[in-house]
Coordinates of C-alpha atoms in Angstrom, one line a residue:
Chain A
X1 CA 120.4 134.5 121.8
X2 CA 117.4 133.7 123.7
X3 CA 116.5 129.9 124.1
X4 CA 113.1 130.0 122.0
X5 CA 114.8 132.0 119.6
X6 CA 116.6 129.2 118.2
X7 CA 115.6 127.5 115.0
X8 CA 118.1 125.1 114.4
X9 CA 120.3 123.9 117.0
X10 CA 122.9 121.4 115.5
X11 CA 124.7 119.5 118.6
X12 CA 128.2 118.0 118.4
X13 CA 127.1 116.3 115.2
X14 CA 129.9 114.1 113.0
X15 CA 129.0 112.0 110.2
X16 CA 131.3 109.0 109.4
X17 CA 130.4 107.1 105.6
X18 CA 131.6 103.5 105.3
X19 CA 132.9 103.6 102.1
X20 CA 133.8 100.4 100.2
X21 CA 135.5 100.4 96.5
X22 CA 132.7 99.5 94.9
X23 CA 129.0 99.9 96.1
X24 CA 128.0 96.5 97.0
X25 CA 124.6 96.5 95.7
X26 CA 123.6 92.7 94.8
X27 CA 123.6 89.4 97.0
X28 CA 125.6 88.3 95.4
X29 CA 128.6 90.2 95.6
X30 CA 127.5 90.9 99.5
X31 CA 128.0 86.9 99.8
X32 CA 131.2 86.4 97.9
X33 CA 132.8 89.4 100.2
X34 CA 130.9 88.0 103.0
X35 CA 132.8 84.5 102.5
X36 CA 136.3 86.1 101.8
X37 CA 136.0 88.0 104.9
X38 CA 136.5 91.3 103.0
X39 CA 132.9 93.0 104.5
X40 CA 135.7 95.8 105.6
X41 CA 134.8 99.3 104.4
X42 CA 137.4 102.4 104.5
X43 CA 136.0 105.0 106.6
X44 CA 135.3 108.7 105.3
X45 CA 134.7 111.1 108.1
X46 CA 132.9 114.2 106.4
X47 CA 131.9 115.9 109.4
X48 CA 133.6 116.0 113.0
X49 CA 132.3 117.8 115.9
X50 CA 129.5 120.3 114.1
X51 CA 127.8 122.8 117.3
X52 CA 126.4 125.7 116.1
X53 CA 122.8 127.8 116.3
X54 CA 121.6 129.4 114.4
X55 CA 118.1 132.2 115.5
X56 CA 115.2 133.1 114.1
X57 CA 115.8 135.8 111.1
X58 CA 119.7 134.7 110.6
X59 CA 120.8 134.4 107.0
X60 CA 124.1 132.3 108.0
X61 CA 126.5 131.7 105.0
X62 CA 128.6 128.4 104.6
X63 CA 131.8 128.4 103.3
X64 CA 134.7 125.9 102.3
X65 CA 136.5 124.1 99.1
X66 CA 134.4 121.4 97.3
X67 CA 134.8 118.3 99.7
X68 CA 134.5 120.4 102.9
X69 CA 131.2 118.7 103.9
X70 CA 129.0 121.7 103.4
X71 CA 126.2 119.8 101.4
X72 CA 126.5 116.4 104.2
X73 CA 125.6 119.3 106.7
X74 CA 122.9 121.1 104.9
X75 CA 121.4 117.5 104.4
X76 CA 121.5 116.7 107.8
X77 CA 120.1 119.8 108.8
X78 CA 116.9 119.0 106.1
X79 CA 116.6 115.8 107.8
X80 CA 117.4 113.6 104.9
X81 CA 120.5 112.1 106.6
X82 CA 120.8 110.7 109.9
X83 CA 124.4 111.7 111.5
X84 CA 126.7 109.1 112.6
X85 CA 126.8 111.1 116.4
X86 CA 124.9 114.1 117.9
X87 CA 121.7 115.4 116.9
X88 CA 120.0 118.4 115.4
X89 CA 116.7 119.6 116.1
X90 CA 115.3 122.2 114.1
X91 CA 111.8 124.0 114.6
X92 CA 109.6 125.2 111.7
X93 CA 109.0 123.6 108.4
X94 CA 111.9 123.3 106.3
X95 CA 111.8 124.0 102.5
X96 CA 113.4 121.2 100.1
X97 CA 116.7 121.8 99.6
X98 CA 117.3 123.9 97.0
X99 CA 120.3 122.3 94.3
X100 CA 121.1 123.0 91.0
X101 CA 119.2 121.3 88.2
X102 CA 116.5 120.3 91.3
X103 CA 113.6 118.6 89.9
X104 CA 111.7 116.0 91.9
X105 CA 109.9 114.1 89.4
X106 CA 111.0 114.2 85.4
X107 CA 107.9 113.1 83.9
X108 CA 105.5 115.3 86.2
X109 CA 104.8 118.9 84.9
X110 CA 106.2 121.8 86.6
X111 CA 102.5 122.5 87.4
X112 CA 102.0 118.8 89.1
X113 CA 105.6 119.0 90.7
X114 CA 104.1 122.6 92.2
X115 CA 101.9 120.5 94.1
X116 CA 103.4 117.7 95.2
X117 CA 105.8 120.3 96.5
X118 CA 103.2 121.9 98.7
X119 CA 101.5 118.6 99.8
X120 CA 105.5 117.7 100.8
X121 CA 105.4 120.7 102.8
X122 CA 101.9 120.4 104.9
X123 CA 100.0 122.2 102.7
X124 CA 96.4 121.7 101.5
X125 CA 95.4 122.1 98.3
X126 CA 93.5 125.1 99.4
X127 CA 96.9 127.1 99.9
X128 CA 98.5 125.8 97.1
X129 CA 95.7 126.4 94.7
X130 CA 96.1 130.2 96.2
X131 CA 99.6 130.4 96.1
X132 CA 100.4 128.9 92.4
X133 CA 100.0 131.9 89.9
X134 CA 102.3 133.6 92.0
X135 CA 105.1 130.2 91.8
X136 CA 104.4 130.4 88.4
X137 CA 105.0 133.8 87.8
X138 CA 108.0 134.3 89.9
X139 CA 109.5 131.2 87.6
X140 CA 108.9 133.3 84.5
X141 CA 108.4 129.8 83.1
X142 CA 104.9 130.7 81.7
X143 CA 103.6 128.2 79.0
X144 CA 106.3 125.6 79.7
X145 CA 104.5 125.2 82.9
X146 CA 102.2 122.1 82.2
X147 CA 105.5 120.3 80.2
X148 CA 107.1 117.8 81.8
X149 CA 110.5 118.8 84.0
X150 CA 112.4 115.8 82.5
X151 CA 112.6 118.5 79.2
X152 CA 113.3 121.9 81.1
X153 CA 116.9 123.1 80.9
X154 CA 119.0 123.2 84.3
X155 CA 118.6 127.1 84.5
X156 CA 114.5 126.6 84.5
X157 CA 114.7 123.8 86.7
X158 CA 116.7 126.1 89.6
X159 CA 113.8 128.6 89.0
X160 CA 111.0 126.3 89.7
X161 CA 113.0 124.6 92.5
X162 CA 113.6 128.3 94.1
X163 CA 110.2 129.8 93.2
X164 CA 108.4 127.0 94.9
X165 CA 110.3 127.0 98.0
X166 CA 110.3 130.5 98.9
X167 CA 106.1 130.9 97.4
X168 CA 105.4 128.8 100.3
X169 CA 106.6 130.8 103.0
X170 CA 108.9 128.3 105.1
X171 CA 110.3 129.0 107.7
X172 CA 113.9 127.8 107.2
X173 CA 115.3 128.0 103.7
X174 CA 117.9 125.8 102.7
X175 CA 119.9 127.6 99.3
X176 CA 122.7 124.9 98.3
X177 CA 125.0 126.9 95.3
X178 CA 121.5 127.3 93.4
X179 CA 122.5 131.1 92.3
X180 CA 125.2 130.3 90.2
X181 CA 122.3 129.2 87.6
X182 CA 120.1 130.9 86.2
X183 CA 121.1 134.9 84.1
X184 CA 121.7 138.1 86.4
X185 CA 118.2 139.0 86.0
X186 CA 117.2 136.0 87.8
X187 CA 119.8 136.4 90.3
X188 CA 118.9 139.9 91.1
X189 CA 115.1 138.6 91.6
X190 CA 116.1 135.7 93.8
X191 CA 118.7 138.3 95.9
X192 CA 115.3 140.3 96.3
X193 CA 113.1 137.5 97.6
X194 CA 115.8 136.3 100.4
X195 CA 115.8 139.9 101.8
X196 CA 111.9 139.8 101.5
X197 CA 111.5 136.5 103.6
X198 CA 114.4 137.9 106.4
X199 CA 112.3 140.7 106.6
X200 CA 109.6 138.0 107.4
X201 CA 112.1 136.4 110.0
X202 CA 112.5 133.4 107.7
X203 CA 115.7 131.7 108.3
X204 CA 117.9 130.9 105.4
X205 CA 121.3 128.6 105.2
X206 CA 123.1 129.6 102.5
X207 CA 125.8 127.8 100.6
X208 CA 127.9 129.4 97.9
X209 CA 131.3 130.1 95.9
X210 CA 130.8 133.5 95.5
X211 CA 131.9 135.0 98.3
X212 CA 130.7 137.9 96.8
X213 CA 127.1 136.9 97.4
X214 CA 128.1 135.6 101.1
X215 CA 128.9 138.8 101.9
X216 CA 126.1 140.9 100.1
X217 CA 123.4 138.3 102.0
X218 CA 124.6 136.8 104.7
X219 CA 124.6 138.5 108.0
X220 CA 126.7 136.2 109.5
X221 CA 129.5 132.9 108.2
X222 CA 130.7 129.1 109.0
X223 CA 133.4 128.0 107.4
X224 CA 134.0 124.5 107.2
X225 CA 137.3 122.5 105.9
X226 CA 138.0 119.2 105.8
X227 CA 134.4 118.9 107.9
X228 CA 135.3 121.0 111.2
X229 CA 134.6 124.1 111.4
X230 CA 137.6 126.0 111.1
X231 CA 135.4 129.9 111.9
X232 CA 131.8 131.2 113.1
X233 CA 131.4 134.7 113.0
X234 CA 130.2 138.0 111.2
X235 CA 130.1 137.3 107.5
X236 CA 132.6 140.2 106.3
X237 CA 135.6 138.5 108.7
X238 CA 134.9 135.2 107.8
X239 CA 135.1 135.6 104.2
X240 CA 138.3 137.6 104.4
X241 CA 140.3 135.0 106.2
X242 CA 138.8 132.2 104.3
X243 CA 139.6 134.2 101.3
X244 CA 143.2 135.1 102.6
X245 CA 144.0 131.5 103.4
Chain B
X1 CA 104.7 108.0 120.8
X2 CA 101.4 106.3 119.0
X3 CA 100.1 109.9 119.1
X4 CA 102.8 111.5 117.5
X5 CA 102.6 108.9 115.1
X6 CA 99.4 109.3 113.6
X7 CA 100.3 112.9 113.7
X8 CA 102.7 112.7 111.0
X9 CA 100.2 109.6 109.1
X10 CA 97.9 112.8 109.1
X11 CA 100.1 115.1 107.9
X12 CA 101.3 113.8 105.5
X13 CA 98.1 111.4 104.3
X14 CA 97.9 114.4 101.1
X15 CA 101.3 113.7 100.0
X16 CA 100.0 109.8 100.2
X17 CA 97.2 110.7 98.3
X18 CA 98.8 113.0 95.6
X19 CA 102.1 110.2 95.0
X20 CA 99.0 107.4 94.6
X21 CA 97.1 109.7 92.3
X22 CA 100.1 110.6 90.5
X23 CA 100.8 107.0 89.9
X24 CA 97.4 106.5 88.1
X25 CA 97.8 109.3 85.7
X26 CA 101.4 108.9 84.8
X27 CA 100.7 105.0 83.8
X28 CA 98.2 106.2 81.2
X29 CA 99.6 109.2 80.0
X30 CA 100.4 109.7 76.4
X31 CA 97.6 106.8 76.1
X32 CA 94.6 107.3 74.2
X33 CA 91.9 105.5 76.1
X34 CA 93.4 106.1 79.2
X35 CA 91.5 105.0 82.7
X36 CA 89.5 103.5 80.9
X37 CA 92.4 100.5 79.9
X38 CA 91.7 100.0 83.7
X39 CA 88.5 98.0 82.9
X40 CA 89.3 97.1 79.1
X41 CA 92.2 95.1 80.0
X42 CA 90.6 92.8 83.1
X43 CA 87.8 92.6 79.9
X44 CA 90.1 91.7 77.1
X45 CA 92.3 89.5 79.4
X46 CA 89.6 87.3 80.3
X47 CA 88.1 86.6 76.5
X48 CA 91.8 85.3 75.5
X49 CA 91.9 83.7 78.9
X50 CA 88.6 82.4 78.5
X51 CA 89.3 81.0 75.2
X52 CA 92.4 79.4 75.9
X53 CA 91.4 77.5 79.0
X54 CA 88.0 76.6 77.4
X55 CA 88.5 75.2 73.9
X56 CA 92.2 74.0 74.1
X57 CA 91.7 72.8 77.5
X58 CA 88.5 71.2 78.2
X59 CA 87.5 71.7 81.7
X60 CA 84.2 71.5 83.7
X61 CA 84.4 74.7 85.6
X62 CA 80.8 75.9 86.1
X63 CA 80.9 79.6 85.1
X64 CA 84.7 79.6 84.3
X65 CA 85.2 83.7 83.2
X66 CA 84.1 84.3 86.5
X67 CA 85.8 81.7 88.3
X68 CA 88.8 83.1 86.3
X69 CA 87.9 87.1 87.2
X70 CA 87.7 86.2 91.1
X71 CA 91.2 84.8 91.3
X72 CA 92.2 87.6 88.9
X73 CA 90.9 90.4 91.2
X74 CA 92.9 89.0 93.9
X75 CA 96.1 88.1 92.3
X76 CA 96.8 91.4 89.9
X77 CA 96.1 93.4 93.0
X78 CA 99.0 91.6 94.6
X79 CA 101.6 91.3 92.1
X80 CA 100.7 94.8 91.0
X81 CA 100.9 96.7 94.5
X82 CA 104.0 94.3 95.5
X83 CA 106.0 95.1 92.2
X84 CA 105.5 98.3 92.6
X85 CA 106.1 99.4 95.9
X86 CA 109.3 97.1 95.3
X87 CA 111.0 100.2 93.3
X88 CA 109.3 103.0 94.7
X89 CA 112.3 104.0 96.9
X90 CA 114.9 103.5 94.8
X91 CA 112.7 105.2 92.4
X92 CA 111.8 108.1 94.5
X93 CA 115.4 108.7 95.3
X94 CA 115.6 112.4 93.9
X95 CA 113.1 113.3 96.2
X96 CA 114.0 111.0 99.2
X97 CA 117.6 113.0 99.0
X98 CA 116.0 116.5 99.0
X99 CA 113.3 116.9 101.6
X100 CA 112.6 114.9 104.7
X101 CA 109.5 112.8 104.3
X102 CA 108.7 109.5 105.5
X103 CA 109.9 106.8 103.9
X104 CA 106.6 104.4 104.1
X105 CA 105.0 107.3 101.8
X106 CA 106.1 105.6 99.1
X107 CA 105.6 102.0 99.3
X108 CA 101.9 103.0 100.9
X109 CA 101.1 105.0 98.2
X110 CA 101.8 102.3 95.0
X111 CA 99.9 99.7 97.0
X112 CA 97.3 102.7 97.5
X113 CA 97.4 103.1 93.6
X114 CA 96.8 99.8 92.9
X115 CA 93.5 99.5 94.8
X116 CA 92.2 101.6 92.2
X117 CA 93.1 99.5 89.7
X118 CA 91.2 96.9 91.5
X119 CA 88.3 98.9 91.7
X120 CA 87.6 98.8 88.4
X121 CA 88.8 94.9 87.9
X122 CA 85.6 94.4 90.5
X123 CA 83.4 96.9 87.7
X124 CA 84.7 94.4 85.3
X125 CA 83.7 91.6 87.3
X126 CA 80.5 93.0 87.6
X127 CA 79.6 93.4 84.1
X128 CA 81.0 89.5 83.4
X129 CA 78.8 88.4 85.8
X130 CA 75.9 89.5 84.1
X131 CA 76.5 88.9 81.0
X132 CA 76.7 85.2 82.2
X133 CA 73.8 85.1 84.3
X134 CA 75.2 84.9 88.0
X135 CA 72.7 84.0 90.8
X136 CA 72.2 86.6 93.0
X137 CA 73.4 85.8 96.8
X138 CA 73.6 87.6 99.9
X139 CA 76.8 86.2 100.3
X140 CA 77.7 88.6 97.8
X141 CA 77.5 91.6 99.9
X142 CA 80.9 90.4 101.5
X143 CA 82.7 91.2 98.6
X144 CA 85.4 93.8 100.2
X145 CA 86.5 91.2 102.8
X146 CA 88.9 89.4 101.1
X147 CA 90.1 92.9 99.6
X148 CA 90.9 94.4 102.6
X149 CA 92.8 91.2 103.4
X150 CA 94.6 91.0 100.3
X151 CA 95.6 94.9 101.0
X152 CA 96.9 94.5 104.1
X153 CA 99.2 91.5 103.3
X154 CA 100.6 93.1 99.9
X155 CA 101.3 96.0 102.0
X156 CA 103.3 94.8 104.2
X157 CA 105.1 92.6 101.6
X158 CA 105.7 95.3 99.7
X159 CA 107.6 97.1 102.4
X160 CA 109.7 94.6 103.3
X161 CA 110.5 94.1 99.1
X162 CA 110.9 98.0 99.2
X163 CA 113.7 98.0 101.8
X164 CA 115.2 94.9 100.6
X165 CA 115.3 96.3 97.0
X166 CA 117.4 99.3 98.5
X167 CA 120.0 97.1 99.6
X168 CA 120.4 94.5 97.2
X169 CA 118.8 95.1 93.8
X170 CA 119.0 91.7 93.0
X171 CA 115.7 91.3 94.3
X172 CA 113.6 92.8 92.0
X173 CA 114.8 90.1 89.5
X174 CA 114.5 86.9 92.0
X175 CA 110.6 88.8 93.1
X176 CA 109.6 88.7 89.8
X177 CA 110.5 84.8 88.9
X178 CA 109.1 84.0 92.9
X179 CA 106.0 85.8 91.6
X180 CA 105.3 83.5 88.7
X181 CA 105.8 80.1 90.8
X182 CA 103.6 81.8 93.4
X183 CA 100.8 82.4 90.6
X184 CA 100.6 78.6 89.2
X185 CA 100.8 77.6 92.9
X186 CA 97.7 80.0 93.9
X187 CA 94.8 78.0 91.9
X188 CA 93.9 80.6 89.6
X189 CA 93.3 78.5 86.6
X190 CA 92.2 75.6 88.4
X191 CA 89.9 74.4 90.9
X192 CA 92.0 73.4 94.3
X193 CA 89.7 70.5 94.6
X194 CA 91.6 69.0 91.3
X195 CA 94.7 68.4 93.3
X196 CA 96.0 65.5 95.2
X197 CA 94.6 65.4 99.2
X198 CA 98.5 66.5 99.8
X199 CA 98.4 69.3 97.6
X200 CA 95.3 70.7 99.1
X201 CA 96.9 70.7 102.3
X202 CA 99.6 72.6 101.4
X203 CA 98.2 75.5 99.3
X204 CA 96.1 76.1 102.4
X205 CA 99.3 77.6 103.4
X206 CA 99.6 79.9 100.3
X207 CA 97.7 83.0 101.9
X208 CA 96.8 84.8 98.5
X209 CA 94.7 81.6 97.6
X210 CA 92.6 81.7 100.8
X211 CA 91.7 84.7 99.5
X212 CA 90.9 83.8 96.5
X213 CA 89.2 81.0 97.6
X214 CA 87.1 83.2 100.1
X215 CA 86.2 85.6 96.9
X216 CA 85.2 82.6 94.8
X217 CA 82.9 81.1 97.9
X218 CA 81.4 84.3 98.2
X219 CA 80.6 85.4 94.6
X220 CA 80.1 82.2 92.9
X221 CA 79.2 79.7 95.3
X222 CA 77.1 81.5 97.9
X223 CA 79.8 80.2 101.1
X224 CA 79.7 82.7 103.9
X225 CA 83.4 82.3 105.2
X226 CA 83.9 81.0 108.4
X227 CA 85.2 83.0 111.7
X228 CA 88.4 80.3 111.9
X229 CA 89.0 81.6 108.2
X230 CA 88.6 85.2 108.5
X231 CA 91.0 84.9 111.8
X232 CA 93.6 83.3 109.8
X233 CA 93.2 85.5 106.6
X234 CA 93.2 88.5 108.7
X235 CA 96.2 87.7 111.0
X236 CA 98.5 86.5 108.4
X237 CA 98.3 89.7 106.6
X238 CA 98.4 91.7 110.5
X239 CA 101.9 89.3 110.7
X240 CA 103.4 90.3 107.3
X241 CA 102.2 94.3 107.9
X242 CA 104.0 94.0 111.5
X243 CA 106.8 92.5 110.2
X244 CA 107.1 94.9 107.0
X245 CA 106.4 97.8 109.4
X246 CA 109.5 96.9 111.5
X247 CA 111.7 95.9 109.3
X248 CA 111.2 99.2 107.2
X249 CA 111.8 101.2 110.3
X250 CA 115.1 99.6 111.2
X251 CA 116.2 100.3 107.6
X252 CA 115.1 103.5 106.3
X253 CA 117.7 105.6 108.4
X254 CA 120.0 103.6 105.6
X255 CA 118.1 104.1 102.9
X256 CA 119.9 107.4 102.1
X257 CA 123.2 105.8 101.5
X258 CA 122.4 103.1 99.3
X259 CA 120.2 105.2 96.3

């Protein structure tokens, strides 16, 4: 791997929650605990030890069981969460994460959210204004465009959510388990426009159950349990031992 | 590092934009008049206000609706922009978890939102004012200077409410009682001059009734404001923006976990 090749470079990172029983979220229950000396939270280590880079052009699966710290990662990679140690630094503009039932703001339209979306991104209103039939289309969301998201289903959500972030042309794409939504026909589409963008050396982190899909997309696979990474390597081996585990 | 700062200000000054503008349309929406409740209600508010404080009450105000309308100018900008920004993480919180953007977006953008709305209680003002027959004054030209004042201290209040509010939601609640002892104590429906010697001492201190007090000099009663008073107008809001500006920065890296 050459050293400008890199896109995201993710160094020795852990992440370490303080989790108390309840969310202390009022003063006063933060004074009462404060007075009884209880202020003691349980640690949660979701992530230990994380080094990994990832080039230009990789599609890089991650695997693991629910709880395995895949989504802490992917946030931390997006730059919504700060890690507890380490650091990641990541060059190119990253497209919103990509979840089931995304939606950023319920009572905007899909039309408004498009924009807000770009402006999120860097973008003028130039671009976007250039780019939005063909958001819209990809979608297939036609009239339901200008309704607000807070009435869309989850499946039309995940197809705004994905047709926006991949319209734009990022240059990393973050996919968190957003194909299990959505009918085959959609699937098929969105399987389509990831190989489009690697063919345009787009980076994409991809996070899924089916290991079917792992394998069909991803060129190469992390697998993470219990948040350390248990294997890094070419997709088809990493999916067999995590599958014969 | 200043550099790289106003780097990302400019980057993302659209999204500011577009999260202000969105603010404006979504409050009227589904309404029938829309915008255009901007200036009714200022209008509206100050006939019942009018009405009240003039034939219940009797008081000598000369030109009270636009004694009234000054203060008001001032005060709904404040509690409006404050309130707001108050919620606007913990209401922005689907998008605060997806992408990375920063935090002071949000806050900046409701107190952003609200200057429109003040824009058209100053159209408001206008038309009062000649329905009752103000004098014309140069002094009136300075209009804006007690607006820009009044904008930079609810600013940096409302960051500091923002990042409390994260934390401890209690806050909203206590703000919003604070708020109304802070309005009586602001000499909106009164003259100052009607208080005890003591009393005018201490509202000096109140900030949002200097500027109210510099509005009122400037539309009604023809008082340039002096350089001591702009210097303390201007750096108590500079103080509260500083303050707000630090204190969100040391907090937002938390945000995350608490919305």
């Amino acid at each position: 791997m050459k050293k400008n090749d890199i896109v995201i470079d993710v160094d020795s990172v852990s992440m370490v929650f303080n989790m108390s029983k309840e969310k202390i979220d009022s003063i006063k229950e933060y004074v009462i605990r404060l007075a009884k000396g209880r202020l003691m939270y349980t640690q949660f280590t979701a992530l230990t030890d994380i080094s990994f880079q990832v080039a230009r052009g990789e599609v890089v699966g991650l695997v693991g069981l629910n709880g395995s710290g895949k989504s802490t990662l992917l946030k931390i990679i997006a730059g919504v969460m700060k890690p507890t140690s380490g650091h990641v630094e990541v060059r190119g503009n990253i497209a919103p994460l990509i979840e089931v039932g995304a939606g950023f703001n319920g009572n905007l339209s899909g039309k408004e959210n498009i924009y807000l979306n770009g402006y999120l991104l860097g973008f003028d209103r130039k671009f976007i204004n250039e780019h939005i039939d063909e958001i819209i289309e990809f979608s297939e969301l036609g009239e339901f465009i200008d309704v607000p998201l807070k009435n869309y289903s989850s499946g039309m959500k995940s197809r705004l959510g994905f047709s926006i972030a991949t319209s734009v042309n990022p240059k990393i794409l973050i996919v968190d388990e957003v194909l299990s939504v959505g009918d085959f026909k959609f699937q098929e589409k969105c399987k389509k426009r990831i190989a489009e963008m690697m063919d345009r050396d787009t980076t994409v982190l991809f996070v899924s159950h089916s290991i079917a899909q792992v394998k069909e997309l991803c060129s190469r696979c992390i697998w993470l349990e219990k948040g350390r990474m248990v294997m890094d390597g070419e997709a088809k081996e990493v999916c067999e031992a995590y599958m014969s585990k | 590092m200043l550099k790289a700062y106003l780097q990302t200000f400019k980057k993302y000054s659209r999204l500011i934009m577009q999260l202000a503008h969105n603010q404006i349309t979504l409050k009227y929406r589904k309404s029938y008049l829309g915008m255009l409740w901007s200036l009714l209600n200022p209008l509206l508010m100050i006939l019942v206000l009018n009405f009240v404080f003039s034939s219940i009450f009797s008081r000598n105000i000369e030109n009270f609706p636009v004694f009234l309308m000054c203060g008001r100018l001032i005060w709904d900008y404040h509690s409006e922009s404050t309130k707001s920004a108050m919620g606007s993480i913990v209401g922005n919180s689907s998008l605060i978890k997806k992408v990375y953007v920063p935090k002071y977006a949000f806050p900046l953008s409701n107190s952003i939102a609200a200057l429109v709305n003040m824009m058209f209680s100053l159209i408001a003002l206008v038309i009062v004012m000649i329905f009752t027959h103000v004098q014309l004054r140069w002094t009136m030209l300075l209009f804006w200077v007690p607006m820009i004042y009044v904008f930079i201290f609810s600013t940096g209040l409302g960051l500091i409410l923002a990042a409390l509010n994260v934390f401890f939601r209690d806050v909203k609640y206590l703000y919003g009682v604070f708020l109304t002892l802070w309005m009586y104590l602001s000499a909106l429906f009164y003259p100052a001059e009607s208080l005890s010697e003591e009393a005018q001492q201490l509202i000096r201190f109140n900030p949002i009734f200097r500027y109210i007090d510099m509005m009122r000099g400037i539309i009604l009663y023809g008082v340039m404001p002096t350089i001591k008073d702009n210097v303390i107008c201007l750096s108590v809001g500079i103080a509260v923006l500083a303050v707000g500006l630090i204190l969100f920065k040391k907090a937002q890296g938390r945000f995350i976990l608490h919305i």
